[in-house]
Short mmCIF file of C-alpha atoms in Angstrom, two decimals:
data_model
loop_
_atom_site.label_atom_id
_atom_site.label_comp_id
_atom_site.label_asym_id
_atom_site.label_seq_id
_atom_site.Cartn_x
_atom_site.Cartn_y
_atom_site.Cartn_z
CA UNK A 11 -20.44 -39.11 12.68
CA UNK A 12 -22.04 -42.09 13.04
CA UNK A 13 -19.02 -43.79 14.96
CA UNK A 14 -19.46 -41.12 17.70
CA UNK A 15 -23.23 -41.05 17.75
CA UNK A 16 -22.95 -45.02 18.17
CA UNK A 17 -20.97 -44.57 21.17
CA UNK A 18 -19.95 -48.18 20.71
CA UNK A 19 -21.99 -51.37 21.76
CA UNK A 20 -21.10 -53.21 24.87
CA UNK A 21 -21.58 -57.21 25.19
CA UNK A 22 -23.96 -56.56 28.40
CA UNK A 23 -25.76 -53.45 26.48
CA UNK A 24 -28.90 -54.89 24.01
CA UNK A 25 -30.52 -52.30 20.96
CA UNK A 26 -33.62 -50.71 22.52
CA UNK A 27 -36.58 -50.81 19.94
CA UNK A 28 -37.82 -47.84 17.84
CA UNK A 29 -41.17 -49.16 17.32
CA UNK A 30 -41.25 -50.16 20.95
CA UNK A 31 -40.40 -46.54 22.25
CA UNK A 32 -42.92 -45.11 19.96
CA UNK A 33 -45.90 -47.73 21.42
CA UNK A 34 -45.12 -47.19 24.76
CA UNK A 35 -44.93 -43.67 24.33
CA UNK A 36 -48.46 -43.44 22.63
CA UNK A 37 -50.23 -46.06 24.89
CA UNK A 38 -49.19 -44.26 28.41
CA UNK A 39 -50.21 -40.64 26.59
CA UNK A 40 -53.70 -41.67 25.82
CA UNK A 41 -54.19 -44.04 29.14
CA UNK A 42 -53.33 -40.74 31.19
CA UNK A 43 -54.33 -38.05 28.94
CA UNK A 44 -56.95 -36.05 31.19
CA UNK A 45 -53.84 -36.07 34.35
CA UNK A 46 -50.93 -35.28 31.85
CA UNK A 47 -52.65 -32.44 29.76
CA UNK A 48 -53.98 -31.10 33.20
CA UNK A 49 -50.47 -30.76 34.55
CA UNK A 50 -49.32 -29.64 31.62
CA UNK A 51 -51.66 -26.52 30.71
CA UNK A 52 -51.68 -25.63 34.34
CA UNK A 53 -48.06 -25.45 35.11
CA UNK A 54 -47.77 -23.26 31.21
CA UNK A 55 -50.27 -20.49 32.75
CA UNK A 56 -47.77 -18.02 33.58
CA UNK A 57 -46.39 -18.20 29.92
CA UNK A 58 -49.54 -17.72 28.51
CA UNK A 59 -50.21 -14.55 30.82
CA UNK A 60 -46.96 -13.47 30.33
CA UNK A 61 -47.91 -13.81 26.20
CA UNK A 62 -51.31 -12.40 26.89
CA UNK A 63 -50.28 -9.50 28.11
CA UNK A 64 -48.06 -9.09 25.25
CA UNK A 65 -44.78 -9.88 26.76
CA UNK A 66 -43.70 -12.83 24.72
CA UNK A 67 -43.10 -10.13 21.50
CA UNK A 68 -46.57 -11.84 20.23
CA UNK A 69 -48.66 -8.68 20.28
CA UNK A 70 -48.71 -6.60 16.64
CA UNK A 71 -46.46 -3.93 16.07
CA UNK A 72 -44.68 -5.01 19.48
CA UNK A 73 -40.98 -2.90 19.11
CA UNK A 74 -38.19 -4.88 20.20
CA UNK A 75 -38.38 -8.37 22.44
CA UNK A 76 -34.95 -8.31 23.92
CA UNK A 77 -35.75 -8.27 27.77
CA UNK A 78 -39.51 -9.83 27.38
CA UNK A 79 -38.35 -12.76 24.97
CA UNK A 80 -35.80 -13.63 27.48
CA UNK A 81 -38.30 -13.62 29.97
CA UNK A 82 -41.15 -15.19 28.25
CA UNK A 83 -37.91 -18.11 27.09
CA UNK A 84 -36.79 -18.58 30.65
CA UNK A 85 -40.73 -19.05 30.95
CA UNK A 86 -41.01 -21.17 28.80
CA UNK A 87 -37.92 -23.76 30.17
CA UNK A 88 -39.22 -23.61 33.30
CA UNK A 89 -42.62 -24.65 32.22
CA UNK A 90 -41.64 -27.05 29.94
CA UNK A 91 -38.92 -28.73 32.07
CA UNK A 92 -41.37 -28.97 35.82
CA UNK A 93 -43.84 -30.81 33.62
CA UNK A 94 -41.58 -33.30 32.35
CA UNK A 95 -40.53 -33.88 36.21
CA UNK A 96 -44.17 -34.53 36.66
CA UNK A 97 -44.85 -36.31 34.08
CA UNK A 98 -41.70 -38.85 34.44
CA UNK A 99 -43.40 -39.85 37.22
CA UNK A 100 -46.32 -40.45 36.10
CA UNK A 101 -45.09 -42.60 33.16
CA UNK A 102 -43.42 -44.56 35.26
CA UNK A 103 -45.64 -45.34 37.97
CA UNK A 104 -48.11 -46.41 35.08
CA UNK A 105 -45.60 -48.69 33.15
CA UNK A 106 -45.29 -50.26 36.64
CA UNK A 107 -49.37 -50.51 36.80
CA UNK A 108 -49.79 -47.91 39.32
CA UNK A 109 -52.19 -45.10 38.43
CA UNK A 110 -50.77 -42.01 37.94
CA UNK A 111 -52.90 -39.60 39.32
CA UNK A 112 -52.70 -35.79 39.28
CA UNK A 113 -51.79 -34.18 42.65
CA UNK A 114 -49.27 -37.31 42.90
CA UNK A 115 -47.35 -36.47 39.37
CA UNK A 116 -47.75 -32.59 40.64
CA UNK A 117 -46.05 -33.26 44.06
CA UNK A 118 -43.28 -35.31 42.35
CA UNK A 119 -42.47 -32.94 39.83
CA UNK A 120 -42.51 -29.97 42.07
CA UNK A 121 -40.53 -31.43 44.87
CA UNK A 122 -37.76 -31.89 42.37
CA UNK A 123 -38.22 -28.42 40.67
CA UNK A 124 -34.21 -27.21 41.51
CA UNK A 125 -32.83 -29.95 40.33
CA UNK A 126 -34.84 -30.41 37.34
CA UNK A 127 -34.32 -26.63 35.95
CA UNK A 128 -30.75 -26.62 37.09
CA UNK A 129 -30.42 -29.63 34.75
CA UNK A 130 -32.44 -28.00 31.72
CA UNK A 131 -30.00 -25.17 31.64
CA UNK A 132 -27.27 -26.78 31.34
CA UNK A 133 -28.40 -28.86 28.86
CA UNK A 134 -29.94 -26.32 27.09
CA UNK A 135 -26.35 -24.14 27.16
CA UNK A 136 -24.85 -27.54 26.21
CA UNK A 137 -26.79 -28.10 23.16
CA UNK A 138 -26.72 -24.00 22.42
CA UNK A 139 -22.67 -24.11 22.37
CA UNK A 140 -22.64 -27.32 20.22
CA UNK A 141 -24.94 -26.13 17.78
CA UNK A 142 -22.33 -22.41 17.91
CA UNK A 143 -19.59 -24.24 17.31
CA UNK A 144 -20.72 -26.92 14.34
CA UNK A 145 -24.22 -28.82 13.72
CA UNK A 146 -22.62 -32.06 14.50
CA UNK A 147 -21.53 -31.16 18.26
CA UNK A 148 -25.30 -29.67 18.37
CA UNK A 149 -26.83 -33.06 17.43
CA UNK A 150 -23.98 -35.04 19.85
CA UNK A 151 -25.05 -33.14 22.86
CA UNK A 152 -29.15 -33.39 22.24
CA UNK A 153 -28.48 -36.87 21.79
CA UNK A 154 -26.17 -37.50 24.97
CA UNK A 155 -28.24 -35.41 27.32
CA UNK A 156 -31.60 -36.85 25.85
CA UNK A 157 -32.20 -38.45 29.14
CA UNK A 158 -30.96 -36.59 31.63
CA UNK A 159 -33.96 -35.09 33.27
CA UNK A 160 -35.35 -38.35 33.78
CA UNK A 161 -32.32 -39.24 35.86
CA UNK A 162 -32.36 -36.18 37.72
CA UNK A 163 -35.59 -37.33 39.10
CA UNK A 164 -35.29 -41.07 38.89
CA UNK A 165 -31.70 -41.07 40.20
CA UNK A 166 -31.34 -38.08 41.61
CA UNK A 167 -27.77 -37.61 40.83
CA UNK A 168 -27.41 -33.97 40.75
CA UNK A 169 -26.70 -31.87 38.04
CA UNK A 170 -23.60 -32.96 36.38
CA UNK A 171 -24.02 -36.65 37.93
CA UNK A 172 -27.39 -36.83 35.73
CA UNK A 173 -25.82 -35.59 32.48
CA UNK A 174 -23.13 -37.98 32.83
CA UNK A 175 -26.04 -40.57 33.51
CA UNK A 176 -27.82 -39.94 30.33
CA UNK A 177 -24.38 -40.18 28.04
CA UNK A 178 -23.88 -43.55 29.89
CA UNK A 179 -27.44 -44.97 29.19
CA UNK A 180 -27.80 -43.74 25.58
CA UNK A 181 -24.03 -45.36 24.78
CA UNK A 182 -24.48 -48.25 22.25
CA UNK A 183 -27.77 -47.06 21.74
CA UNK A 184 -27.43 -43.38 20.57
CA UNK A 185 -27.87 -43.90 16.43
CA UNK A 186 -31.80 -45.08 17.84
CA UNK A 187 -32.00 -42.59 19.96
CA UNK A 188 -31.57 -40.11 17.07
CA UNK A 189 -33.39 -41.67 14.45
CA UNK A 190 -36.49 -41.27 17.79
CA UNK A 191 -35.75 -37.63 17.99
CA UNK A 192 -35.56 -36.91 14.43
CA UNK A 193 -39.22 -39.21 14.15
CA UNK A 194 -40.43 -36.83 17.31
CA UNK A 195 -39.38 -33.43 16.05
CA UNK A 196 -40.29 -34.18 12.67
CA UNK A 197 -43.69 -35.17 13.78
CA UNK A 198 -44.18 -32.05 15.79
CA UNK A 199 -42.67 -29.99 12.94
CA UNK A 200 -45.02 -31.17 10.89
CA UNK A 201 -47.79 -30.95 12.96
CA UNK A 202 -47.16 -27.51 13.90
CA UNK A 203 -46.59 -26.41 10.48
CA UNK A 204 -49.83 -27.54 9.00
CA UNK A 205 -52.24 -25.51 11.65
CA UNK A 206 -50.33 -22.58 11.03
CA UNK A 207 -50.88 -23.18 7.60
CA UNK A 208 -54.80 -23.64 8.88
CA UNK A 209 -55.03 -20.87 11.51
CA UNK A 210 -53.13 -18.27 9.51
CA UNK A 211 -56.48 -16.87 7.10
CA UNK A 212 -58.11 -17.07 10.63
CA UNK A 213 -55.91 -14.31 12.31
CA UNK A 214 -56.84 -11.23 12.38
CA UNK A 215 -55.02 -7.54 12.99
CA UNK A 216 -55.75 -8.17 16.56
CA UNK A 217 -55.20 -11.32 16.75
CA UNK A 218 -52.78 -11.47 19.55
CA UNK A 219 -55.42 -13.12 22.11
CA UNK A 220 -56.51 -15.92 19.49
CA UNK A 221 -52.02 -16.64 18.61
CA UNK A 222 -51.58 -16.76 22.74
CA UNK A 223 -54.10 -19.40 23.36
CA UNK A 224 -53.11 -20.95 19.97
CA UNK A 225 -49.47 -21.38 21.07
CA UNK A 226 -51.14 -22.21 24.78
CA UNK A 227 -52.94 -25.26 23.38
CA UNK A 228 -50.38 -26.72 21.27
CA UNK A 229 -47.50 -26.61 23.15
CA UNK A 230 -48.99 -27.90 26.23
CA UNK A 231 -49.75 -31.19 24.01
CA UNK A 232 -46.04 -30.98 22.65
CA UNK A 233 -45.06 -30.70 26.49
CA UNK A 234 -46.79 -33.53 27.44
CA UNK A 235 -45.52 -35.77 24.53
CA UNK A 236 -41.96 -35.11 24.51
CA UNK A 237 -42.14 -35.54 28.62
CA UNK A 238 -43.98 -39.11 28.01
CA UNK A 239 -41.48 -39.76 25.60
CA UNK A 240 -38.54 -38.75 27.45
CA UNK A 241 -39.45 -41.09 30.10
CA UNK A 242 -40.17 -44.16 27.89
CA UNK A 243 -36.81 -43.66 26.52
CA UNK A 244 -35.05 -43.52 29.81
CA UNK A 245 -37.04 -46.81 30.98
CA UNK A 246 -36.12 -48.49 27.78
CA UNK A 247 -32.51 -47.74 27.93
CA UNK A 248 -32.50 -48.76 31.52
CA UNK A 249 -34.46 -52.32 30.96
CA UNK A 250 -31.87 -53.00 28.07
CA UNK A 251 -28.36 -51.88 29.15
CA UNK A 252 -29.11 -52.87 33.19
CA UNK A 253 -31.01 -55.57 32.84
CA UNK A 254 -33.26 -54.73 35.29
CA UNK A 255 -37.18 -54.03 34.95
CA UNK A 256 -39.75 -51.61 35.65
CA UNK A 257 -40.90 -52.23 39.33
CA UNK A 258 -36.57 -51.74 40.56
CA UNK A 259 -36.72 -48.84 38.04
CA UNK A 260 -39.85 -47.16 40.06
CA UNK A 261 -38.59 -48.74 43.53
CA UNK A 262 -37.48 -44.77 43.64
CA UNK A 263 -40.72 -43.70 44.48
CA UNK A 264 -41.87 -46.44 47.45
#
């Protein structure tokens, strides 16, 4: 496994840094966390209506979530995916010293919303059919496609050109690149797991409101991480197999 996850290690291709990642990752969240949140939590409002109304299977006693958990899923991608668009830009343009202000990460990511969801769902049905078929294939794919919204709005490649993109960028480099998204999701597992632990004695029979805005407020943070992460880890890969640095990377967006 770990000769296919490695992808091999070209001359002209040099190791991005965990640590580094991580840093960057942290310090652009909490220089733009009013902006990032903002976007995020506003842009996950339909979900949490759709939830508050009880269509994400969250109300008590609920009978059968076939047709509304699709919905509140597809929900949910959408969400997720439109403020990672955003976001990338914003993470960008502040790596490159810019500020990344709200209705200009908005803008971006919703001027590239096609592409963007187009590109989710086929990763998503990627990693889906992978994870069918063996765990190993599961992990290949989520760590080939890990940057492949970020070139669907960096590069704007299309669909398939962007997927292709990200298994090019993360070659040489993809054992880091899953030892960062076991760190992430283990994190956010962890995190997660420990305020259920604290908000379960909390809930009550009717309860539904309080687990809506519950699931409201943490995965809008989760959003915004993985997007600001997701973006580092396209610039990094960038920087260290191109050789090329942040200001040609964001020449995009002049």
């Amino acid at each position: 496994m770990s000769d296919i996850l490695s992808g091999g290690t070209p001359a002209s291709s040099a190791a991005i840094s965990i640590g580094g990642v991580l840093n960057r990752t942290y310090g652009v969240l909490v220089a733009n966390l009013a902006p990032f949140l903002t976007i995020s939590y506003l842009l996950a409002v339909p979900l949490l209506v759709f939830n508050l109304l009880g269509g994400g299977g969250l109300a008590v006693g609920a009978s059968g979530i076939g047709l509304s958990y699709f919905i509140a899923m597809l929900l949910s991608l959408a969400t997720t995916y439109i403020t990672m668009g955003a976001l990338v830009y914003g993470t960008i343009a502040h790596m490159r010293g810019q500020p990344a202000g709200f209705s200009t990460c908005l803008t971006s990511g919703l001027s590239v919303i096609v592409p963007v969801i187009l590109v989710a769902i086929v990763v998503t049905l990627l990693i889906l059919l992978g994870s069918m078929l063996l765990i190993v294939p599961g992990i290949f794919a989520t760590v080939l496609t890990a940057v492949a919204v970020p070139a669907a709005v960096v590069d704007r490649t299309g669909v398939w050109g962007s997927v292709k993109r990200s298994a090019e960028l993360t070659k040489g480099n993809r054992l880091r690149v899953l030892g960062l998204l076991v760190i992430f999701y283990g994190v956010v597992m962890g995190i997660g797991w420990a305020v259920t632990l604290v908000g379960l004695p909390l809930m009550r029979p009717d309860g539904t409101i309080l687990a809506a805005l519950a699931q409201f407020v943490w995965s809008g943070m989760v959003t915004a991480f993985f997007a600001v992460f997701g973006a580092v880890l396209y610039h990094d890969l960038r920087v260290a197999k191109e050789g090329i640095n942040t200001a040609q990377i964001a020449a995009v967006f002049d």
